[in-house]
Amino acid sequence: MDTKTLMFFALFHLIFFLSPSINNALSTRKIRARKPYKSLVFYFHDIIYNGKNSHNATAAIVGAPAWGNKTILASQNLFGDLVVFDDPITVDNNLHSTPVGRAQGFYVYDKKDIFTAWLGFSFVFNSTEHKGSLNFAGADPLMNKTRDISVIGGTGDFFMTRGIATLMTDSFEGEVYFRLRTDIKLLFCFLYTTGGDGGSNLSYYHSATLAVVHYI
Ligand SMILES: *[C@@H]1O[C@H](CO)[C@@H](O)[C@H](O)[C@H]1NC(C)=O
Ligand SMILES: *[C@@H]1O[C@H](CO)[C@@H](O)[C@H](O)[C@H]1NC(C)=O
Ligand SMILES: *[C@@H]1O[C@H](CO)[C@@H](O)[C@H](O)[C@H]1NC(C)=O
Ligand SMILES: *[C@@H]1O[C@H](CO)[C@@H](O)[C@H](O)[C@H]1NC(C)=O
Ligand SMILES: *[C@@H]1O[C@H](CO)[C@@H](O)[C@H](O)[C@H]1NC(C)=O
């Protein structure tokens, strides 16, 4: 992530949190963390259904252009293919490590003349270390070594977070398997200061006293 990106987030963040009405509504307390951001690294593993691997496929083509089909990714840089996935997330690059959660969402190949996609997905955690989810969205120009997408929010441990995730293709095996390294940098997060069920109870969030952790 370059300095310009960080500056943009810092500015956005300042404008958002200096607004008195927002501050009052949430009755927040600000905590400044020692590090400029919270850093997390995960890998997720995508095995695309190819007509023969239904037992271990974690992704399926659910939409294809008229010149393609749902078994084989389309010609013209896969343009028009829409893939839904439910991929295991691991902390190292081994597909067989115990997953800490699932990456769930879709990608759509959206340019005819180059190989590029648009991603919309969540990390749904299920581990002792992390509870809740992180939501991601953004353009993924696959030919670039690193690609930045937005962390647009979260729940549980990551309640209302914002940040950036740098994706790197860690492995690519034909048209069946790929592994993405995801370097996540969260710029701030909310913390509950009293009890809570850690996730889904919205009325709880409205009544709770929240603390904003500023990572920047
Ligand atoms: C999926 O299963 C097939 C058949 O057992 C195997 O050859 C392949 O390596 C598996 N794919 C992955 C990514 O583990
Ligand atoms: C899908 O398209 C590929 C490539 O054109 C073709 O080989 C395959 O037979 C098609 N599969 C189906 C189920 O139509
Ligand atoms: C979460 O992990 C536990 C223990 O590994 C497992 O039993 C459970 O099915 C998992 N839940 C989900 C939603 O994946
Ligand atoms: C991807 O790489 C190309 C060529 O190096 C560069 O021009 C482009 O700005 C990069 N795109 C993104 C989104 O980083
Ligand atoms: C949500 O949290 C509030 C406050 O803790 C509690 O009174 C309420 O029963 C919870 N609602 C649900 C549906 O869990």
Tab-separated table of C-alpha atoms and ligand atoms in Angstrom:
chain	number	residue	atom	x	y	z
A	1	MET	CA	0.000	0.000	0.000
A	2	ASP	CA	1.511	3.369	-0.941
A	3	THR	CA	1.587	6.606	1.037
A	4	LYS	CA	-1.111	8.187	-1.123
A	5	THR	CA	-3.562	5.403	-0.276
A	6	LEU	CA	-2.816	5.759	3.419
A	7	MET	CA	-3.247	9.536	3.235
A	8	PHE	CA	-6.600	9.116	1.524
A	9	PHE	CA	-7.819	6.838	4.274
A	10	ALA	CA	-6.475	9.152	6.968
A	11	LEU	CA	-8.396	12.065	5.452
A	12	PHE	CA	-11.613	10.119	5.000
A	13	HIS	CA	-11.308	8.893	8.518
A	14	LEU	CA	-10.751	12.369	9.981
A	15	ILE	CA	-13.771	13.826	8.177
A	16	PHE	CA	-15.966	10.958	9.280
A	17	PHE	CA	-15.012	11.015	12.928
A	18	LEU	CA	-14.730	14.767	13.400
A	19	SER	CA	-18.426	15.051	12.562
A	20	PRO	CA	-20.012	15.796	15.971
A	21	SER	CA	-23.409	14.276	15.148
A	22	ILE	CA	-21.840	10.911	14.344
A	23	ASN	CA	-19.726	11.019	17.476
A	24	ASN	CA	-22.717	11.822	19.681
A	25	ALA	CA	-24.927	9.172	18.130
A	26	LEU	CA	-22.419	6.449	18.823
A	27	SER	CA	-21.153	7.870	22.147
A	28	THR	CA	-17.665	6.718	21.267
A	29	ARG	CA	-14.459	6.877	23.190
A	30	LYS	CA	-11.248	7.117	21.206
A	31	ILE	CA	-8.282	4.928	21.832
A	32	ARG	CA	-5.068	5.437	19.952
A	33	ALA	CA	-3.207	2.249	19.189
A	34	ARG	CA	0.577	2.128	19.140
A	35	LYS	CA	0.780	0.787	15.607
A	36	PRO	CA	-0.532	2.755	12.616
A	37	TYR	CA	-2.713	-0.155	11.544
A	38	LYS	CA	-3.715	-3.650	12.515
A	39	SER	CA	-2.110	-6.146	10.205
A	40	LEU	CA	-3.456	-9.619	9.395
A	41	VAL	CA	-2.319	-12.145	6.795
A	42	PHE	CA	-4.407	-15.035	5.476
A	43	TYR	CA	-4.496	-17.345	2.478
A	44	PHE	CA	-7.581	-18.650	0.755
A	45	HIS	CA	-7.845	-21.546	-1.624
A	46	ASP	CA	-10.159	-21.695	-4.616
A	47	ILE	CA	-10.841	-24.984	-6.413
A	48	ILE	CA	-13.089	-24.369	-9.405
A	49	TYR	CA	-15.497	-27.073	-10.514
A	50	ASN	CA	-14.355	-28.449	-13.861
A	51	GLY	CA	-16.899	-31.196	-14.503
A	52	LYS	CA	-14.895	-33.870	-12.649
A	53	ASN	CA	-14.022	-32.567	-9.187
A	54	SER	CA	-17.359	-32.021	-7.480
A	55	HIS	CA	-16.038	-33.722	-4.298
A	56	ASN	CA	-13.347	-31.096	-3.643
A	57	ALA	CA	-14.468	-28.062	-5.669
A	58	THR	CA	-15.045	-24.945	-3.557
A	59	ALA	CA	-16.183	-22.697	-6.411
A	60	ALA	CA	-18.641	-22.983	-9.286
A	61	ILE	CA	-19.304	-20.992	-12.438
A	62	VAL	CA	-22.908	-19.859	-11.998
A	63	GLY	CA	-23.122	-17.500	-14.964
A	64	ALA	CA	-21.443	-17.657	-18.353
A	65	PRO	CA	-21.700	-15.595	-21.580
A	66	ALA	CA	-23.622	-17.030	-24.533
A	67	TRP	CA	-20.367	-18.298	-26.137
A	68	GLY	CA	-19.331	-20.219	-22.992
A	69	ASN	CA	-20.758	-22.693	-20.514
A	70	LYS	CA	-20.723	-23.322	-16.782
A	71	THR	CA	-18.137	-26.112	-16.861
A	72	ILE	CA	-15.212	-24.426	-18.597
A	73	LEU	CA	-14.161	-20.814	-18.091
A	74	ALA	CA	-15.001	-18.777	-21.193
A	75	SER	CA	-12.680	-17.583	-23.946
A	76	GLN	CA	-11.817	-13.860	-24.325
A	77	ASN	CA	-10.146	-13.627	-20.894
A	78	LEU	CA	-13.076	-15.374	-19.212
A	79	PHE	CA	-15.190	-12.268	-19.823
A	80	GLY	CA	-18.708	-12.690	-18.493
A	81	ASP	CA	-18.049	-15.631	-16.168
A	82	LEU	CA	-19.525	-15.263	-12.698
A	83	VAL	CA	-18.094	-17.592	-10.068
A	84	VAL	CA	-19.470	-18.202	-6.560
A	85	PHE	CA	-17.060	-19.529	-3.941
A	86	ASP	CA	-16.904	-20.910	-0.416
A	87	ASP	CA	-13.145	-21.268	0.085
A	88	PRO	CA	-11.198	-22.351	3.168
A	89	ILE	CA	-9.042	-19.641	4.786
A	90	THR	CA	-5.729	-20.687	6.325
A	91	VAL	CA	-2.991	-18.787	8.172
A	92	ASP	CA	-0.263	-20.410	6.078
A	93	ASN	CA	-0.183	-21.354	2.413
A	94	ASN	CA	-1.095	-25.027	2.914
A	95	LEU	CA	-4.496	-26.032	1.552
A	96	HIS	CA	-4.623	-28.843	4.125
A	97	SER	CA	-4.002	-26.675	7.220
A	98	THR	CA	-6.921	-26.322	9.634
A	99	PRO	CA	-9.071	-23.508	8.249
A	100	VAL	CA	-9.782	-20.476	10.447
A	101	GLY	CA	-12.893	-19.615	8.449
A	102	ARG	CA	-14.368	-19.421	4.965
A	103	ALA	CA	-14.008	-16.836	2.207
A	104	GLN	CA	-17.504	-16.591	0.745
A	105	GLY	CA	-18.722	-14.505	-2.153
A	106	PHE	CA	-18.234	-14.142	-5.882
A	107	TYR	CA	-15.957	-12.863	-8.603
A	108	VAL	CA	-16.908	-11.796	-12.068
A	109	TYR	CA	-14.479	-11.543	-15.000
A	110	ASP	CA	-15.250	-8.137	-16.398
A	111	LYS	CA	-12.884	-7.210	-19.225
A	112	LYS	CA	-12.580	-8.807	-22.654
A	113	ASP	CA	-9.096	-7.638	-23.593
A	114	ILE	CA	-7.279	-8.375	-20.321
A	115	PHE	CA	-7.582	-10.923	-17.560
A	116	THR	CA	-9.244	-9.030	-14.710
A	117	ALA	CA	-12.044	-9.555	-12.215
A	118	TRP	CA	-14.254	-7.815	-9.689
A	119	LEU	CA	-14.475	-9.319	-6.226
A	120	GLY	CA	-17.178	-9.126	-3.570
A	121	PHE	CA	-16.786	-11.466	-0.604
A	122	SER	CA	-16.549	-11.910	3.159
A	123	PHE	CA	-14.132	-13.675	5.436
A	124	VAL	CA	-16.391	-15.499	7.884
A	125	PHE	CA	-14.169	-16.488	10.798
A	126	ASN	CA	-14.647	-19.584	12.904
A	127	SER	CA	-11.628	-19.852	15.173
A	128	THR	CA	-10.694	-19.132	18.755
A	129	GLU	CA	-8.577	-16.195	17.625
A	130	HIS	CA	-11.104	-14.312	15.508
A	131	LYS	CA	-14.893	-14.126	15.694
A	132	GLY	CA	-17.045	-12.311	13.199
A	133	SER	CA	-16.506	-11.320	9.598
A	134	LEU	CA	-14.670	-8.936	7.306
A	135	ASN	CA	-16.258	-7.659	4.081
A	136	PHE	CA	-14.230	-6.948	0.950
A	137	ALA	CA	-14.960	-5.377	-2.427
A	138	GLY	CA	-12.982	-4.117	-5.372
A	139	ALA	CA	-11.335	-4.528	-8.753
A	140	ASP	CA	-8.771	-7.303	-9.040
A	141	PRO	CA	-6.479	-6.800	-12.061
A	142	LEU	CA	-5.114	-10.330	-11.858
A	143	MET	CA	-2.008	-9.768	-13.956
A	144	ASN	CA	-0.618	-7.284	-11.440
A	145	LYS	CA	1.610	-8.808	-8.807
A	146	THR	CA	-0.285	-7.020	-6.016
A	147	ARG	CA	-3.811	-5.643	-6.074
A	148	ASP	CA	-5.475	-3.502	-3.420
A	149	ILE	CA	-9.154	-4.000	-2.629
A	150	SER	CA	-11.215	-2.273	0.045
A	151	VAL	CA	-12.154	-3.647	3.424
A	152	ILE	CA	-15.590	-2.083	3.590
A	153	GLY	CA	-16.721	-3.286	6.987
A	154	GLY	CA	-17.024	-6.115	9.422
A	155	THR	CA	-18.855	-7.654	12.337
A	156	GLY	CA	-17.867	-9.162	15.692
A	157	ASP	CA	-14.190	-8.516	16.440
A	158	PHE	CA	-14.115	-6.331	13.327
A	159	PHE	CA	-17.248	-4.294	13.965
A	160	MET	CA	-17.482	-1.389	11.485
A	161	THR	CA	-13.851	-1.610	10.484
A	162	ARG	CA	-12.300	-0.022	7.388
A	163	GLY	CA	-9.067	-0.762	5.652
A	164	ILE	CA	-7.322	-2.145	2.666
A	165	ALA	CA	-6.374	-5.665	1.602
A	166	THR	CA	-3.473	-6.372	-0.717
A	167	LEU	CA	-4.009	-9.523	-2.760
A	168	MET	CA	-1.209	-11.584	-4.260
A	169	THR	CA	-1.635	-14.712	-6.357
A	170	ASP	CA	0.449	-17.163	-4.356
A	171	SER	CA	-0.198	-20.142	-6.622
A	172	PHE	CA	-2.091	-20.788	-9.838
A	173	GLU	CA	-2.567	-24.285	-11.179
A	174	GLY	CA	-4.249	-24.344	-14.552
A	175	GLU	CA	-7.863	-23.300	-14.505
A	176	VAL	CA	-8.709	-25.345	-11.409
A	177	TYR	CA	-6.808	-24.135	-8.358
A	178	PHE	CA	-5.525	-20.773	-7.184
A	179	ARG	CA	-4.411	-19.463	-3.834
A	180	LEU	CA	-4.517	-15.823	-2.856
A	181	ARG	CA	-2.410	-14.263	-0.134
A	182	THR	CA	-4.388	-11.504	1.564
A	183	ASP	CA	-2.483	-8.842	3.525
A	184	ILE	CA	-5.086	-6.935	5.487
A	185	LYS	CA	-4.442	-3.537	7.033
A	186	LEU	CA	-7.257	-2.212	9.196
A	187	LEU	CA	-7.126	1.491	9.895
A	188	PHE	CA	-9.653	1.488	12.699
A	189	CYS	CA	-12.157	-0.710	14.428
A	190	PHE	CA	-14.849	-0.359	17.075
A	191	LEU	CA	-14.613	-2.193	20.349
A	192	TYR	CA	-17.419	-3.035	22.716
A	193	THR	CA	-16.734	-1.816	26.200
A	194	THR	CA	-19.452	-3.910	27.843
A	195	GLY	CA	-20.456	-7.541	27.313
A	196	GLY	CA	-22.107	-8.318	24.001
A	197	ASP	CA	-22.851	-11.364	21.923
A	198	GLY	CA	-19.946	-10.669	19.588
A	199	GLY	CA	-21.804	-10.351	16.357
A	200	SER	CA	-25.336	-10.257	15.194
A	201	ASN	CA	-27.459	-8.292	17.662
A	202	LEU	CA	-27.966	-4.845	16.170
A	203	SER	CA	-29.958	-3.429	19.085
A	204	TYR	CA	-26.966	-4.241	21.237
A	205	TYR	CA	-24.708	-2.116	19.048
A	206	HIS	CA	-27.073	0.841	19.266
A	207	SER	CA	-27.169	0.805	23.030
A	208	ALA	CA	-23.553	-0.078	23.741
A	209	THR	CA	-20.786	2.311	24.590
A	210	LEU	CA	-18.311	1.863	21.804
A	211	ALA	CA	-14.665	2.691	21.683
A	212	VAL	CA	-12.972	3.532	18.403
A	213	VAL	CA	-9.507	2.148	18.048
A	214	HIS	CA	-7.521	4.414	15.767
A	215	TYR	CA	-4.732	2.621	14.053
A	216	ILE	CA	-3.670	5.688	12.129
B	1	LIG	C1	-9.159	-32.550	-6.034
B	1	LIG	O1	-9.334	-33.935	-6.191
B	1	LIG	C2	-8.658	-34.491	-7.319
B	1	LIG	C3	-9.089	-35.928	-7.473
B	1	LIG	O2	-8.990	-36.602	-6.254
B	1	LIG	C4	-7.153	-34.365	-7.121
B	1	LIG	O3	-6.464	-34.886	-8.231
B	1	LIG	C5	-6.832	-32.887	-6.970
B	1	LIG	O4	-5.459	-32.735	-6.674
B	1	LIG	C6	-7.663	-32.251	-5.868
B	1	LIG	N1	-7.436	-30.831	-5.968
B	1	LIG	C7	-6.899	-30.142	-4.989
B	1	LIG	C8	-6.643	-28.715	-5.268
B	1	LIG	O5	-6.624	-30.648	-3.914
B	2	LIG	C1	-18.202	-26.382	-22.411
B	2	LIG	O1	-17.334	-25.752	-23.312
B	2	LIG	C2	-16.144	-26.492	-23.573
B	2	LIG	C3	-15.235	-25.636	-24.420
B	2	LIG	O2	-15.940	-25.045	-25.476
B	2	LIG	C4	-16.522	-27.817	-24.222
B	2	LIG	O3	-15.348	-28.580	-24.470
B	2	LIG	C5	-17.437	-28.588	-23.308
B	2	LIG	O4	-17.882	-29.777	-23.925
B	2	LIG	C6	-18.634	-27.755	-22.922
B	2	LIG	N1	-19.371	-28.455	-21.886
B	2	LIG	C7	-20.704	-28.516	-21.874
B	2	LIG	C8	-21.310	-29.262	-20.717
B	2	LIG	O5	-21.394	-27.947	-22.709
B	3	LIG	C1	-16.717	-23.958	13.326
B	3	LIG	O1	-15.689	-24.796	13.836
B	3	LIG	C2	-16.180	-25.868	14.608
B	3	LIG	C3	-14.991	-26.580	15.245
B	3	LIG	O2	-13.994	-26.782	14.304
B	3	LIG	C4	-17.026	-26.794	13.710
B	3	LIG	O3	-17.544	-27.858	14.464
B	3	LIG	C5	-18.173	-25.966	13.123
B	3	LIG	O4	-18.914	-26.768	12.222
B	3	LIG	C6	-17.645	-24.737	12.412
B	3	LIG	N1	-18.775	-23.899	11.996
B	3	LIG	C7	-18.875	-23.384	10.780
B	3	LIG	C8	-20.052	-22.525	10.522
B	3	LIG	O5	-18.043	-23.608	9.913
B	4	LIG	C1	-1.413	-2.859	-12.916
B	4	LIG	O1	-0.156	-2.890	-13.594
B	4	LIG	C2	-0.103	-2.005	-14.701
B	4	LIG	C3	1.187	-2.255	-15.446
B	4	LIG	O2	2.265	-2.409	-14.556
B	4	LIG	C4	-0.234	-0.569	-14.186
B	4	LIG	O3	-0.184	0.333	-15.274
B	4	LIG	C5	-1.561	-0.428	-13.478
B	4	LIG	O4	-1.667	0.863	-12.908
B	4	LIG	C6	-1.705	-1.469	-12.392
B	4	LIG	N1	-3.057	-1.394	-11.897
B	4	LIG	C7	-3.342	-1.358	-10.628
B	4	LIG	C8	-4.791	-1.253	-10.275
B	4	LIG	O5	-2.479	-1.392	-9.754
B	5	LIG	C1	-30.008	-8.114	21.933
B	5	LIG	O1	-29.262	-7.553	23.003
B	5	LIG	C2	-30.075	-6.953	23.986
B	5	LIG	C3	-29.140	-6.276	24.987
B	5	LIG	O2	-28.144	-7.157	25.433
B	5	LIG	C4	-30.967	-8.040	24.646
B	5	LIG	O3	-31.792	-7.450	25.616
B	5	LIG	C5	-31.824	-8.670	23.563
B	5	LIG	O4	-32.573	-9.735	24.107
B	5	LIG	C6	-30.947	-9.205	22.417
B	5	LIG	N1	-31.814	-9.636	21.324
B	5	LIG	C7	-31.630	-10.783	20.683
B	5	LIG	C8	-32.586	-11.069	19.578
B	5	LIG	O5	-30.725	-11.559	20.965
